[in-house]
Amino acid sequence: MARGEGGRERLNSVVELIAATMVADVCSIYLRTPNDELELVATEGLRPEAVASTRLKMDEGLVGQISLTAEPLSIQDAPRHPSFSYRPETGEDPYHAFLGVPILRGGRVTGVLTVQNRTERAYDVDEIETLQTIAMVIAEVVAAEMQQLTVAQSLDGTPRLMRPETLKGRIVSGGLGIGRARRHDPEVPAAKFFAENVEDETLRLAVALQQLRASIDTMLAGDASHLGNDPMDIMEAYRMLANDPGWATRLSDGVKAGLSAEASVDRARREHRARLESARDPYLRARLNDLEDLDNRLLRILGGSDGEAMAHGAEGTVLVARRLGPAELLEYSSAGLAALVLEEPAAASHAAIVARALNIPTLGGVANITTLLDADDEIIVDAELGEVHLRPDEGVVSAYKARAGLRTQRQEIYKQLREEPAITQDGVEISLMLNAGLRLDIDHLGEAGADGIGLFRTEFQFLVSEKLPSLSEQTELYSYVIDAARGRPVLFRTLDIGADKLLPTYSATTEDNPALGWRSIRFALDRPGLFKRQLRALVRAAAGRPLSLMFPMVTVASEFHRAKALLQEELDWARQRGRPVPLKISVGAMLETPSLVYELDALAGHADFISVGSNDLMQFFHAADRMAPEISERYDMLSRPALTFLGNIVQSCERLGLKVSICGTAAGQSLDALALLAIGFRQLSMPVGSVGPIKRMIRSMDLAAFSQSVKTALETSNGSFRNDLLGIARQHDILLADA
Ligand code: PEP
Ligand code: MG
């Protein structure tokens, strides 16, 4: 490898050397092209003309089968195998015995390495092992030279890892982050692949394994400081896997074959990732994820750290990970991350919830980023447009720095408004509240200058831990939140489980349409034990103080009445036992389905308030999935039907004496918020980052005049109202959030 040859000659030397060492008549390397074909790039023994012209589909022939399964394949008489695909140009007629192994990198099959012999023979376990080890080294060499080898991308000859790249992703948490990349998964540099002394290396591996097992035992024994928030049942599964003799044997076999301890663990990790890519069964996926975590922990121990994901990174670090657990992200957060990029499409993942709560700009579903990046690369995460710029050139960097500077200036202005009321030029006071869900959200309450918490998503506590929170854990969180709010109102939304928010213990993945399925208040009413435990925790937490709570996705009044009756039972239960109860209780319903609009009169006198959940309401109103980016244009609140509908809700509530507020994401977006104010909403609840900009906007507007213009324009509008509204806002000199 050290010879100064170019890519192709180097691979030719490699196949020659392998064929000689393994006494094989043929050795060939196939690499995956950008079009997902397997191209023969080097061979010893097959016809040289076939190089660069023989291409197989990912499922074609024996080579295709290896790339599909990501597992080695050894066959005594290949031409008789049902998957054999005959390619006359290669001249492979006389070869019978066949052994092929996948070339794996970053969880992907990037190629296939094969040897063939004329005679019918079976390759032994050691030979298979050796070929896998070689494939691992080839993976690294190829990764560095891929561009020269594959046709489409070699034109300007720049090695890939130097070039700027722009990748797309889904916005998980908005914002802008600029910094240096840092990988979450530990890397093994190619220079560390081989053991200098097999005995020493075997010992290192054994010691590290012992340390890993001991650290897991300590966590299980209840030493919370080591726990890093990992829930116990995950740790139980870890312990079983960490003690699995199959895994340990596989690792020590690698070392015996000449690999360093790190490289042997890395090899196991590649295999686990590759299997994970193709596994569909959720149980198997969970176990493979655990195995990958263990591989990572073991690598950290071998590298001299204690096996936890603790980051010592300075500010300005952009963390890049294939996937990340919520607890791990919390561990990193103290390092002041500039941004987070995930390969997994994370919009609904638990790490996503934490990332939003911590206000870390985050993109998910950024395919292949961990392979395309070098540690310490400069990286810009644009979680406003959904793009990542890797190794950006000067022009891009300075444009973004200017944007970031502007944001900082604006933040300063918002800070100055913190103690000011959200009052319009014509004297209408608007109540701005926060959407929250985690303990750490509460710190933002004062910082943001909000009037209270308009939506506390209690299910987050359930989602970020793998087992159901106990009564006391729930009580503890709710009373902490009430304390920290210092007299400002907090609207607790009771468990909103289902659809995109699945509990590990109640996963309803079998539903065809989970958004329309067993979720929210339906789920709670069908699980009265779980639901009443939560109500009890709320009643306890608010003892002697006011309590506000609301039920999610009520579709008919009777659901509200049943839920309220359960609350009453809890209150009676507490009173009978002489326990203190809340000073005052106000109970509301979330209006998230159109049907409830026609039940408002049945709620009047029973409910104290209505909170419109526009995220769900708009998806049901427009019949457009809130999670599907392809149809996001059809999911537009700024349209005549949607605004008319929402305006009617405000009027009905006023007529019936029901207080009304709105807490979907739209309430925090400037144009949407303007429209909501124009049609009559006076209380908006929004993510923390929106409070400052929306407050500034409100303080700049004359609400009566603006509403009048909006109403007139709405009457004649057809299609999207977005541009009309922007025009009106400009005419009225309103300071929009992004201006
Ligand atoms: C909503 O649907 O608007 C809402 C606030 O609830 P969630 O986003 O948690 O479903
Ligand atoms: Mg909802």
Short mmCIF file of C-alpha atoms in Angstrom, two decimals, residues 112 141 164 264 318 322 366 380 399 413 477 609 650:
data_model
loop_
_atom_site.label_atom_id
_atom_site.label_comp_id
_atom_site.label_asym_id
_atom_site.label_seq_id
_atom_site.Cartn_x
_atom_site.Cartn_y
_atom_site.Cartn_z
CA VAL A 112 -16.85 -7.02 -3.40
CA VAL A 141 -7.64 2.67 0.17
CA PRO A 164 -16.57 21.17 -1.12
CA SER A 264 -10.89 -5.99 14.79
CA VAL A 318 -20.53 20.42 14.77
CA ARG A 322 -25.15 8.15 12.08
CA VAL A 366 -28.30 13.57 5.57
CA ILE A 380 -21.78 24.85 7.86
CA ALA A 399 -21.66 34.81 3.29
CA ILE A 413 -32.62 43.37 20.01
CA LEU A 477 -41.03 16.92 36.93
CA PHE A 609 -60.60 26.84 27.47
CA VAL A 650 -62.47 32.15 17.37
#
